[in-house]
Amino acid sequence: MSDTLLAPGLADPAHDAQRLFRQVLDAMSHPGRIVTLDDAPSGPGALSPAATAFLLTLADRDTPVWLDTAFDLDAVRSFLRFHAGTPIVTTRGDAAFAVVSFDDPAPLDGFAIGTDTFPDRSATLVIEVPALQGGAPRTWRGPGIDGAARVAIAGPCEAFWRECAANHASFPCGVDIVFAAGNQLIAMPRSIAVEA
Amino acid sequence: MPDTHTQDPAYNYAYLDEQTKRMIRRAILKAVAVPGYQVPFGGREMPLPYGWGTGGIQVTAAIIGQADTLKVIDQGADDTTNAVSIRRFFARVAGVATTTATPEATIIQTRHRVPETPLMDGQILVFQVPIPEPLRMLEPRETETRTLHALQEYGVMQVSLYESIARHGRISKSYNYPVQVNGRYIMSPSPIPKFDNPKLDRSPALQLYGAGREKRIYAVPPYTPVKSLDFDDHPFEIESWSECCALCGSRESFLDEMIVDDQGKRLFVCSDTDYCEGRR
């Protein structure tokens, strides 16, 4: 596709967004479950279809978006501005949503984690990973999981998972994470404890 | 079989505008991420008065879609005023299939009951909540209750339960019985009878709670521990009846007492009409 043309958004905004939201809700209420978004539009630049679908479903003019270096491209910025009307911010702390690379040196640093009285005022991070399977398996426990789930997300290193543990330890504050690869995603809300 | 309906094209799908639905959807996701915490949201005016389920309706409107089958109950019954009007509302504005059978439904909006038929993975139970703050009757100030939740300072609730035992010899609260979600937040389960509290614990269904007047949404994800508050020497207990249902003979379900004539003759029947009809 030509660089000058904007990639298409959701074909049927009301119904597509509803279907996609229910799949995101399914993922968020069943952490560790791989959810495949069949209707996900192919996104601009390096943005995966799953991340694109997530943002088109939930972001709008009320939710500033922060983009990691790999995604901070004209094509992505203009796509999000046109289809979702989101402000693009350069300060992590201002963002309601963020698209983060799995190899960012400090992937969770600087984002809003809410306050003890308003833990909902926290960012939701979409972390782009190479694959949702095939990595080192880890055990996830917490609300939404019947006992324990084995999740083997490929890409993030040990230091990343230590940051996630610190994020969980600050509950009820903390960021919520959605791992995206292709047209699939796995959610990991802050309530989830991850063991090696 | 579910009843099918056609959407009235005069309304946006499911009544609310897309911007409002996104705002509610974001609140729902945060509610799921922090189980039991009440997320403030921009509640809208709905075409029915506060107290008739405006919170539950907004939650349902934000999640419902063409693939869904909706069941609405009021005090367990599918054929009471509140249930009928909300079911007709969504049949009209969302053209969604409706049912009275619990296993057929993907979304169940409820006022004051949890169905007797066990819920399944994939189902969503939407509660209509009048007063979302469990500490409100003990502490009227919102700033203060918010701080108590932040500090997990729930002594005042334990004291109120203790005072009930000192006065009545038992915890006399029979509905809206406070619960603790995943060992953290104390939550109002909405005015369901305490009989239903055990059904909230580790339920495979997702529970969403909407309070329209107070503009709060909260949630309990599937398989999440929900503990009814009690004391070691006064453990939590549910109601029991010496009678059985006069229509289906059930001894396991929640029974409503009915006066059937001018002489005060009494009858007990299941509050859950779908469950009761399925057994007759």
Short mmCIF file of C-alpha atoms in Angstrom, two decimals:
data_model
loop_
_atom_site.label_atom_id
_atom_site.label_comp_id
_atom_site.label_asym_id
_atom_site.label_seq_id
_atom_site.Cartn_x
_atom_site.Cartn_y
_atom_site.Cartn_z
CA MET A 1 0.00 0.00 0.00
CA SER A 2 1.15 3.51 -0.71
CA ASP A 3 2.57 5.41 2.28
CA THR A 4 0.35 8.36 1.50
CA LEU A 5 -2.86 6.38 1.83
CA LEU A 6 -4.43 5.88 5.24
CA ALA A 7 -5.07 2.25 6.19
CA PRO A 8 -8.79 1.52 6.69
CA GLY A 9 -10.26 1.39 10.20
CA LEU A 10 -13.23 -0.68 11.35
CA ALA A 11 -15.63 -1.38 8.49
CA ASP A 12 -18.75 -1.34 10.68
CA PRO A 13 -17.71 0.74 13.72
CA ALA A 14 -20.61 0.02 16.09
CA HIS A 15 -20.77 -3.74 15.61
CA ASP A 16 -17.07 -4.38 14.95
CA ALA A 17 -16.10 -2.43 18.08
CA GLN A 18 -18.68 -4.35 20.11
CA ARG A 19 -17.41 -7.74 18.93
CA LEU A 20 -13.79 -6.74 19.48
CA PHE A 21 -14.54 -5.31 22.91
CA ARG A 22 -16.19 -8.56 23.99
CA GLN A 23 -13.07 -10.44 22.92
CA VAL A 24 -10.87 -7.98 24.83
CA LEU A 25 -13.17 -8.36 27.85
CA ASP A 26 -12.93 -12.14 27.50
CA ALA A 27 -9.13 -11.83 27.52
CA MET A 28 -9.07 -9.41 30.46
CA SER A 29 -11.41 -11.58 32.53
CA HIS A 30 -9.46 -14.75 31.66
CA PRO A 31 -5.80 -13.72 31.98
CA GLY A 32 -3.49 -16.05 30.09
CA ARG A 33 -6.17 -17.08 27.58
CA ILE A 34 -5.12 -16.55 23.95
CA VAL A 35 -7.90 -14.65 22.21
CA THR A 36 -7.94 -14.46 18.40
CA LEU A 37 -9.47 -11.33 16.90
CA ASP A 38 -10.83 -12.54 13.56
CA ASP A 39 -12.06 -9.09 12.52
CA ALA A 40 -8.85 -7.21 13.41
CA PRO A 41 -7.91 -4.71 10.70
CA SER A 42 -4.32 -4.79 9.47
CA GLY A 43 -2.73 -1.85 11.14
CA PRO A 44 -0.39 0.87 9.94
CA GLY A 45 3.41 0.62 10.24
CA ALA A 46 4.59 -2.05 12.66
CA LEU A 47 1.36 -1.99 14.66
CA SER A 48 -0.07 -5.53 14.88
CA PRO A 49 -3.69 -6.15 13.90
CA ALA A 50 -4.47 -7.01 17.54
CA ALA A 51 -3.01 -3.73 18.85
CA THR A 52 -4.80 -1.82 16.08
CA ALA A 53 -8.11 -3.46 16.91
CA PHE A 54 -7.60 -2.80 20.64
CA LEU A 55 -6.96 0.91 20.10
CA LEU A 56 -9.75 1.42 17.55
CA THR A 57 -12.16 -0.27 19.97
CA LEU A 58 -11.23 1.61 23.14
CA ALA A 59 -9.28 4.79 22.37
CA ASP A 60 -10.83 8.13 21.51
CA ARG A 61 -10.34 11.84 22.15
CA ASP A 62 -10.48 11.26 25.93
CA THR A 63 -7.56 8.82 25.96
CA PRO A 64 -4.07 10.08 25.09
CA VAL A 65 -1.88 7.41 23.46
CA TRP A 66 1.89 7.04 23.86
CA LEU A 67 3.87 5.24 21.17
CA ASP A 68 7.20 3.50 21.61
CA THR A 69 9.98 4.39 19.14
CA ALA A 70 9.22 1.51 16.79
CA PHE A 71 5.60 2.66 16.43
CA ASP A 72 6.04 6.43 16.61
CA LEU A 73 5.71 6.83 12.84
CA ASP A 74 3.70 9.27 10.77
CA ALA A 75 1.58 6.42 9.41
CA VAL A 76 0.62 5.27 12.92
CA ARG A 77 0.07 8.74 14.33
CA SER A 78 -2.15 9.89 11.48
CA PHE A 79 -4.01 6.56 11.49
CA LEU A 80 -4.90 6.90 15.18
CA ARG A 81 -5.71 10.59 14.91
CA PHE A 82 -8.01 10.05 11.94
CA HIS A 83 -9.83 6.87 12.98
CA ALA A 84 -9.92 7.30 16.77
CA GLY A 85 -9.28 11.02 17.29
CA THR A 86 -6.73 10.25 19.99
CA PRO A 87 -4.16 12.80 21.11
CA ILE A 88 -0.64 11.37 20.74
CA VAL A 89 1.52 12.24 23.76
CA THR A 90 5.27 12.11 24.23
CA THR A 91 5.25 11.89 28.04
CA ARG A 92 4.50 8.40 29.34
CA GLY A 93 2.75 9.68 32.45
CA ASP A 94 0.07 11.44 30.35
CA ALA A 95 -1.00 8.32 28.49
CA ALA A 96 -4.18 6.30 29.02
CA PHE A 97 -3.02 3.75 26.46
CA ALA A 98 0.47 2.97 25.21
CA VAL A 99 1.99 0.73 22.59
CA VAL A 100 5.27 -0.62 23.92
CA SER A 101 7.93 -2.89 22.37
CA PHE A 102 8.77 -6.02 24.37
CA ASP A 103 12.48 -5.05 24.20
CA ASP A 104 11.99 -1.52 25.51
CA PRO A 105 14.72 -1.05 28.16
CA ALA A 106 12.17 0.07 30.77
CA PRO A 107 8.81 -1.14 29.43
CA LEU A 108 6.59 -0.29 32.43
CA ASP A 109 8.45 2.77 33.71
CA GLY A 110 6.80 6.16 33.99
CA PHE A 111 3.21 5.23 33.16
CA ALA A 112 0.31 6.24 35.39
CA ILE A 113 -0.39 3.53 37.95
CA GLY A 114 -3.35 5.24 39.62
CA THR A 115 -3.49 6.18 43.29
CA ASP A 116 -4.54 4.23 46.37
CA THR A 117 -7.89 6.04 46.31
CA PHE A 118 -8.31 5.95 42.50
CA PRO A 119 -6.43 2.87 41.23
CA ASP A 120 -8.48 3.01 38.02
CA ARG A 121 -6.59 6.09 36.87
CA SER A 122 -3.84 3.96 35.42
CA ALA A 123 -2.52 3.28 31.94
CA THR A 124 -3.22 0.17 29.90
CA LEU A 125 -0.17 -0.98 27.93
CA VAL A 126 -0.31 -2.92 24.70
CA ILE A 127 3.00 -4.75 24.56
CA GLU A 128 3.95 -6.00 21.12
CA VAL A 129 5.68 -9.37 21.35
CA PRO A 130 7.00 -11.76 18.64
CA ALA A 131 4.61 -14.58 19.63
CA LEU A 132 2.18 -15.52 22.40
CA GLN A 133 3.45 -19.10 22.53
CA GLY A 134 6.83 -20.80 22.46
CA GLY A 135 8.60 -18.75 25.13
CA ALA A 136 9.67 -19.93 28.57
CA PRO A 137 6.49 -21.13 30.32
CA ARG A 138 5.44 -19.28 33.47
CA THR A 139 2.66 -19.89 35.97
CA TRP A 140 0.01 -17.20 36.30
CA ARG A 141 -2.36 -17.03 39.26
CA GLY A 142 -5.08 -14.61 40.22
CA PRO A 143 -8.65 -13.45 39.55
CA GLY A 144 -10.03 -14.90 36.32
CA ILE A 145 -7.80 -17.97 36.43
CA ASP A 146 -9.16 -21.30 37.67
CA GLY A 147 -6.18 -22.35 39.80
CA ALA A 148 -3.17 -21.63 37.62
CA ALA A 149 -2.46 -20.99 33.95
CA ARG A 150 0.74 -21.86 32.08
CA VAL A 151 1.64 -19.02 29.73
CA ALA A 152 4.69 -19.02 27.44
CA ILE A 153 4.89 -15.60 25.83
CA ALA A 154 7.95 -15.33 23.57
CA GLY A 155 10.18 -12.27 23.67
CA PRO A 156 10.29 -10.51 27.04
CA CYS A 157 13.41 -11.20 29.14
CA GLU A 158 13.80 -11.95 32.88
CA ALA A 159 14.07 -8.26 33.76
CA PHE A 160 10.69 -7.64 32.13
CA TRP A 161 9.00 -10.25 34.31
CA ARG A 162 10.66 -8.78 37.42
CA GLU A 163 9.07 -5.44 36.50
CA CYS A 164 5.72 -7.20 36.15
CA ALA A 165 6.17 -8.70 39.62
CA ALA A 166 6.84 -5.21 41.03
CA ASN A 167 3.76 -3.96 39.19
CA HIS A 168 1.65 -6.72 40.77
CA ALA A 169 3.13 -5.95 44.19
CA SER A 170 1.80 -2.39 44.02
CA PHE A 171 -1.81 -3.68 43.74
CA PRO A 172 -4.40 -2.08 43.74
CA CYS A 173 -2.25 0.42 41.83
CA GLY A 174 -0.41 -0.63 38.69
CA VAL A 175 -0.68 -0.76 34.91
CA ASP A 176 -2.69 -3.37 33.05
CA ILE A 177 -1.02 -5.18 30.18
CA VAL A 178 -2.25 -6.66 26.93
CA PHE A 179 0.30 -8.71 24.98
CA ALA A 180 -0.30 -8.53 21.23
CA ALA A 181 1.11 -10.60 18.40
CA GLY A 182 -0.48 -10.79 14.95
CA ASN A 183 -4.23 -10.88 15.44
CA GLN A 184 -4.03 -12.50 18.88
CA LEU A 185 -3.75 -11.13 22.38
CA ILE A 186 -3.33 -12.20 26.00
CA ALA A 187 -4.28 -9.89 28.86
CA MET A 188 -2.43 -9.61 32.15
CA PRO A 189 -4.18 -7.23 34.55
CA ARG A 190 -2.21 -6.01 37.57
CA SER A 191 -4.05 -8.54 39.77
CA ILE A 192 -2.07 -11.44 38.27
CA ALA A 193 0.95 -12.95 39.99
CA VAL A 194 3.54 -14.49 37.68
CA GLU A 195 5.91 -17.24 38.85
CA ALA A 196 8.83 -18.64 36.88
CA MET B 1 -35.65 -21.34 21.73
CA PRO B 2 -34.74 -17.65 22.10
CA ASP B 3 -37.16 -15.04 20.69
CA THR B 4 -35.70 -12.97 17.87
CA HIS B 5 -36.32 -9.25 17.37
CA THR B 6 -35.50 -6.48 14.91
CA GLN B 7 -33.61 -3.34 15.89
CA ASP B 8 -35.48 -0.04 15.71
CA PRO B 9 -33.29 1.96 13.27
CA ALA B 10 -34.22 5.26 14.96
CA TYR B 11 -31.67 4.52 17.69
CA ASN B 12 -27.93 3.96 17.62
CA TYR B 13 -27.23 0.28 18.27
CA ALA B 14 -28.02 -0.49 21.93
CA TYR B 15 -29.28 3.06 22.54
CA LEU B 16 -26.02 4.65 23.79
CA ASP B 17 -23.73 6.60 21.45
CA GLU B 18 -20.37 5.04 20.57
CA GLN B 19 -18.34 7.52 22.64
CA THR B 20 -20.35 6.66 25.76
CA LYS B 21 -20.00 2.94 25.10
CA ARG B 22 -16.22 3.28 24.82
CA MET B 23 -16.10 5.19 28.11
CA ILE B 24 -18.16 2.50 29.85
CA ARG B 25 -16.09 -0.27 28.22
CA ARG B 26 -12.89 1.29 29.55
CA ALA B 27 -14.44 1.48 33.04
CA ILE B 28 -15.47 -2.19 32.80
CA LEU B 29 -11.91 -3.25 31.91
CA LYS B 30 -10.48 -1.33 34.89
CA ALA B 31 -13.19 -2.85 37.11
CA VAL B 32 -12.14 -6.34 35.98
CA ALA B 33 -8.47 -5.49 36.60
CA VAL B 34 -9.16 -4.36 40.19
CA PRO B 35 -11.84 -6.81 41.40
CA GLY B 36 -14.33 -5.30 43.83
CA TYR B 37 -13.12 -1.70 43.40
CA GLN B 38 -15.83 0.77 42.35
CA VAL B 39 -14.79 2.56 39.16
CA PRO B 40 -16.48 5.95 38.65
CA PHE B 41 -17.99 6.42 35.18
CA GLY B 42 -19.94 9.12 33.36
CA GLY B 43 -23.44 7.73 33.90
CA ARG B 44 -25.99 8.87 31.33
CA GLU B 45 -29.66 9.72 31.57
CA MET B 46 -31.59 6.64 30.52
CA PRO B 47 -35.20 6.47 29.38
CA LEU B 48 -36.34 5.12 32.73
CA PRO B 49 -35.93 6.42 36.28
CA TYR B 50 -33.09 5.81 38.71
CA GLY B 51 -33.86 2.76 40.79
CA TRP B 52 -35.15 0.86 37.77
CA GLY B 53 -31.79 -0.51 36.76
CA THR B 54 -30.15 2.36 34.87
CA GLY B 55 -26.68 1.22 35.93
CA GLY B 56 -27.23 -2.36 34.83
CA ILE B 57 -28.79 -1.17 31.57
CA GLN B 58 -25.78 1.01 30.75
CA VAL B 59 -23.41 -1.89 31.40
CA THR B 60 -25.54 -4.22 29.27
CA ALA B 61 -25.79 -1.60 26.49
CA ALA B 62 -21.99 -1.29 26.42
CA ILE B 63 -21.36 -5.04 26.09
CA ILE B 64 -24.36 -6.38 24.15
CA GLY B 65 -24.12 -7.36 20.47
CA GLN B 66 -25.96 -9.10 17.66
CA ALA B 67 -24.59 -12.51 18.67
CA ASP B 68 -25.95 -12.27 22.22
CA THR B 69 -29.00 -13.81 23.84
CA LEU B 70 -30.33 -11.73 26.72
CA LYS B 71 -32.20 -12.83 29.83
CA VAL B 72 -33.50 -10.29 32.33
CA ILE B 73 -34.77 -11.17 35.79
CA ASP B 74 -36.26 -9.15 38.60
CA GLN B 75 -36.34 -10.94 41.98
CA GLY B 76 -35.70 -14.17 40.08
CA ALA B 77 -38.70 -13.77 37.79
CA ASP B 78 -38.65 -13.17 34.02
CA ASP B 79 -42.23 -11.87 33.94
CA THR B 80 -42.17 -8.99 36.41
CA THR B 81 -42.48 -5.33 35.36
CA ASN B 82 -38.82 -4.37 35.58
CA ALA B 83 -37.63 -7.50 33.77
CA VAL B 84 -40.23 -7.22 31.01
CA SER B 85 -39.54 -3.54 30.31
CA ILE B 86 -35.75 -3.94 30.22
CA ARG B 87 -36.01 -7.02 27.99
CA ARG B 88 -38.32 -5.13 25.61
CA PHE B 89 -35.95 -2.14 25.67
CA PHE B 90 -33.02 -4.22 24.41
CA ALA B 91 -35.18 -6.19 21.99
CA ARG B 92 -36.09 -2.83 20.43
CA VAL B 93 -32.82 -0.86 20.54
CA ALA B 94 -30.42 -3.77 19.97
CA GLY B 95 -32.63 -6.26 18.12
CA VAL B 96 -31.08 -8.89 20.35
CA ALA B 97 -32.46 -12.40 20.89
CA THR B 98 -34.13 -12.82 24.28
CA THR B 99 -34.78 -15.87 26.39
CA THR B 100 -35.99 -16.90 29.81
CA ALA B 101 -33.82 -20.04 29.93
CA THR B 102 -30.68 -19.46 32.00
CA PRO B 103 -28.41 -21.87 30.02
CA GLU B 104 -29.39 -20.22 26.69
CA ALA B 105 -28.44 -16.70 27.78
CA THR B 106 -25.04 -15.12 27.11
CA ILE B 107 -25.90 -12.02 29.16
CA ILE B 108 -28.20 -12.12 32.19
CA GLN B 109 -29.20 -8.78 33.66
CA THR B 110 -30.52 -9.21 37.16
CA ARG B 111 -32.19 -7.30 39.93
CA HIS B 112 -31.81 -8.88 43.39
CA ARG B 113 -31.18 -12.53 42.51
CA VAL B 114 -28.60 -14.91 41.08
CA PRO B 115 -30.21 -17.71 39.01
CA GLU B 116 -30.46 -21.12 40.70
CA THR B 117 -29.12 -22.89 37.59
CA PRO B 118 -25.31 -22.80 37.85
CA LEU B 119 -23.74 -20.32 35.43
CA MET B 120 -21.13 -21.28 32.84
CA ASP B 121 -17.82 -19.95 31.52
CA GLY B 122 -18.62 -17.31 28.89
CA GLN B 123 -21.83 -16.05 30.51
CA ILE B 124 -21.95 -12.52 31.92
CA LEU B 125 -24.14 -11.63 34.88
CA VAL B 126 -25.01 -7.90 35.05
CA PHE B 127 -26.28 -6.70 38.43
CA GLN B 128 -28.41 -3.60 38.99
CA VAL B 129 -27.00 -1.86 42.05
CA PRO B 130 -28.84 0.81 44.07
CA ILE B 131 -26.08 1.66 46.58
CA PRO B 132 -22.64 0.43 45.48
CA GLU B 133 -20.75 1.51 48.61
CA PRO B 134 -20.94 -1.22 51.28
CA LEU B 135 -19.72 1.21 53.95
CA ARG B 136 -22.22 3.96 53.09
CA MET B 137 -24.65 3.25 55.95
CA LEU B 138 -21.71 3.35 58.38
CA GLU B 139 -19.89 6.35 56.90
CA PRO B 140 -21.83 8.85 54.78
CA ARG B 141 -18.84 10.75 53.36
CA GLU B 142 -17.54 9.52 50.01
CA THR B 143 -14.06 10.96 50.66
CA GLU B 144 -13.91 8.97 53.89
CA THR B 145 -15.15 5.62 52.48
CA ARG B 146 -12.71 5.99 49.59
CA THR B 147 -9.86 6.39 52.09
CA LEU B 148 -11.09 3.39 54.10
CA HIS B 149 -10.98 1.25 50.93
CA ALA B 150 -7.53 2.61 50.03
CA LEU B 151 -6.17 1.69 53.46
CA GLN B 152 -8.14 -1.56 53.54
CA GLU B 153 -9.46 -0.28 56.87
CA TYR B 154 -12.61 -2.34 57.31
CA GLY B 155 -12.88 -2.43 61.10
CA VAL B 156 -16.07 -0.38 61.00
CA MET B 157 -17.80 -3.13 58.99
CA GLN B 158 -16.66 -5.86 61.40
CA VAL B 159 -17.91 -3.75 64.31
CA SER B 160 -21.33 -3.35 62.69
CA LEU B 161 -21.59 -7.13 62.24
CA TYR B 162 -20.46 -7.61 65.84
CA GLU B 163 -23.10 -5.15 67.09
CA SER B 164 -25.72 -7.14 65.20
CA ILE B 165 -24.60 -10.29 67.04
CA ALA B 166 -24.60 -8.43 70.41
CA ARG B 167 -28.13 -7.16 69.79
CA HIS B 168 -29.80 -10.09 68.01
CA GLY B 169 -27.55 -13.04 68.83
CA ARG B 170 -26.68 -13.49 65.14
CA ILE B 171 -25.72 -11.45 62.08
CA SER B 172 -29.19 -10.25 61.16
CA LYS B 173 -28.37 -8.89 57.68
CA SER B 174 -30.30 -11.07 55.25
CA TYR B 175 -29.68 -9.30 51.94
CA ASN B 176 -26.92 -7.06 50.52
CA TYR B 177 -24.64 -9.07 52.80
CA PRO B 178 -21.09 -7.66 52.49
CA VAL B 179 -18.38 -9.74 50.83
CA GLN B 180 -14.63 -9.47 50.46
CA VAL B 181 -13.32 -10.00 46.92
CA ASN B 182 -10.03 -11.86 46.44
CA GLY B 183 -9.00 -10.94 49.99
CA ARG B 184 -8.88 -7.20 49.23
CA TYR B 185 -11.92 -4.98 48.61
CA ILE B 186 -15.13 -5.21 50.61
CA MET B 187 -17.98 -5.11 48.11
CA SER B 188 -21.73 -4.81 48.12
CA PRO B 189 -23.16 -7.78 46.21
CA SER B 190 -26.27 -5.61 45.50
CA PRO B 191 -29.50 -6.50 47.35
CA ILE B 192 -29.40 -10.20 46.55
CA PRO B 193 -30.46 -12.44 49.45
CA LYS B 194 -27.47 -13.78 51.36
CA PHE B 195 -28.71 -17.15 50.10
CA ASP B 196 -27.08 -16.20 46.76
CA ASN B 197 -23.71 -15.10 48.18
CA PRO B 198 -22.10 -18.56 47.86
CA LYS B 199 -22.96 -18.52 44.13
CA LEU B 200 -20.69 -15.49 43.66
CA ASP B 201 -17.66 -17.37 45.00
CA ARG B 202 -15.43 -18.72 42.21
CA SER B 203 -18.27 -18.52 39.70
CA PRO B 204 -17.21 -19.42 36.15
CA ALA B 205 -19.28 -16.47 34.87
CA LEU B 206 -18.08 -12.85 34.77
CA GLN B 207 -19.98 -10.60 37.19
CA LEU B 208 -20.44 -6.92 36.31
CA TYR B 209 -22.18 -4.49 38.66
CA GLY B 210 -23.64 -1.15 37.51
CA ALA B 211 -24.95 1.65 39.73
CA GLY B 212 -26.65 4.35 37.63
CA ARG B 213 -27.46 7.03 40.19
CA GLU B 214 -24.12 6.70 41.96
CA LYS B 215 -22.27 6.24 38.63
CA ARG B 216 -20.08 3.32 39.65
CA ILE B 217 -19.12 0.08 37.91
CA TYR B 218 -17.40 -2.83 39.61
CA ALA B 219 -16.69 -6.42 38.72
CA VAL B 220 -15.78 -9.89 39.89
CA PRO B 221 -13.82 -11.88 37.28
CA PRO B 222 -14.53 -15.61 36.87
CA TYR B 223 -13.09 -18.00 39.49
CA THR B 224 -12.42 -15.18 41.93
CA PRO B 225 -12.76 -15.91 45.67
CA VAL B 226 -15.72 -14.01 47.16
CA LYS B 227 -15.99 -14.41 50.93
CA SER B 228 -19.04 -13.39 52.95
CA LEU B 229 -17.83 -11.59 56.09
CA ASP B 230 -18.29 -13.44 59.36
CA PHE B 231 -16.60 -14.40 62.63
CA ASP B 232 -14.97 -17.70 63.62
CA ASP B 233 -17.65 -18.30 66.28
CA HIS B 234 -20.46 -16.91 64.10
CA PRO B 235 -19.82 -18.41 60.66
CA PHE B 236 -21.77 -17.19 57.64
CA GLU B 237 -25.02 -19.09 57.12
CA ILE B 238 -27.67 -18.98 54.42
CA GLU B 239 -31.44 -19.07 54.84
CA SER B 240 -33.30 -22.38 54.93
CA TRP B 241 -36.98 -23.24 54.85
CA SER B 242 -38.94 -26.05 56.46
CA GLU B 243 -41.35 -25.91 53.47
CA CYS B 244 -40.66 -26.86 49.89
CA CYS B 245 -41.81 -25.05 46.73
CA ALA B 246 -45.58 -25.57 46.32
CA LEU B 247 -45.21 -25.74 42.53
CA CYS B 248 -42.07 -27.79 41.86
CA GLY B 249 -41.25 -29.26 45.27
CA SER B 250 -37.70 -27.90 45.35
CA ARG B 251 -35.98 -27.82 48.72
CA GLU B 252 -32.78 -26.27 47.35
CA SER B 253 -34.02 -22.99 45.87
CA PHE B 254 -34.79 -19.58 47.36
CA LEU B 255 -38.49 -19.45 48.26
CA ASP B 256 -40.89 -16.50 48.20
CA GLU B 257 -43.75 -16.46 50.70
CA MET B 258 -47.15 -15.70 49.15
CA ILE B 259 -50.49 -14.95 50.85
CA VAL B 260 -53.12 -16.65 48.73
CA ASP B 261 -56.46 -15.74 50.37
CA ASP B 262 -58.12 -13.38 52.87
CA GLN B 263 -57.69 -15.92 55.68
CA GLY B 264 -53.92 -15.53 55.51
CA LYS B 265 -53.23 -18.90 53.93
CA ARG B 266 -49.56 -19.02 52.95
CA LEU B 267 -47.72 -20.66 50.13
CA PHE B 268 -44.02 -20.90 49.35
CA VAL B 269 -42.83 -20.86 45.73
CA CYS B 270 -39.46 -20.62 44.00
CA SER B 271 -38.34 -17.06 43.35
CA ASP B 272 -36.49 -18.23 40.19
CA THR B 273 -39.36 -18.80 37.71
CA ASP B 274 -37.21 -20.41 34.99
CA TYR B 275 -35.73 -22.92 37.45
CA CYS B 276 -39.19 -23.69 38.86
CA GLU B 277 -40.84 -24.17 35.46
CA GLY B 278 -38.02 -26.46 34.36
CA ARG B 279 -38.75 -28.78 37.30
CA ARG B 280 -42.52 -29.05 36.90
#
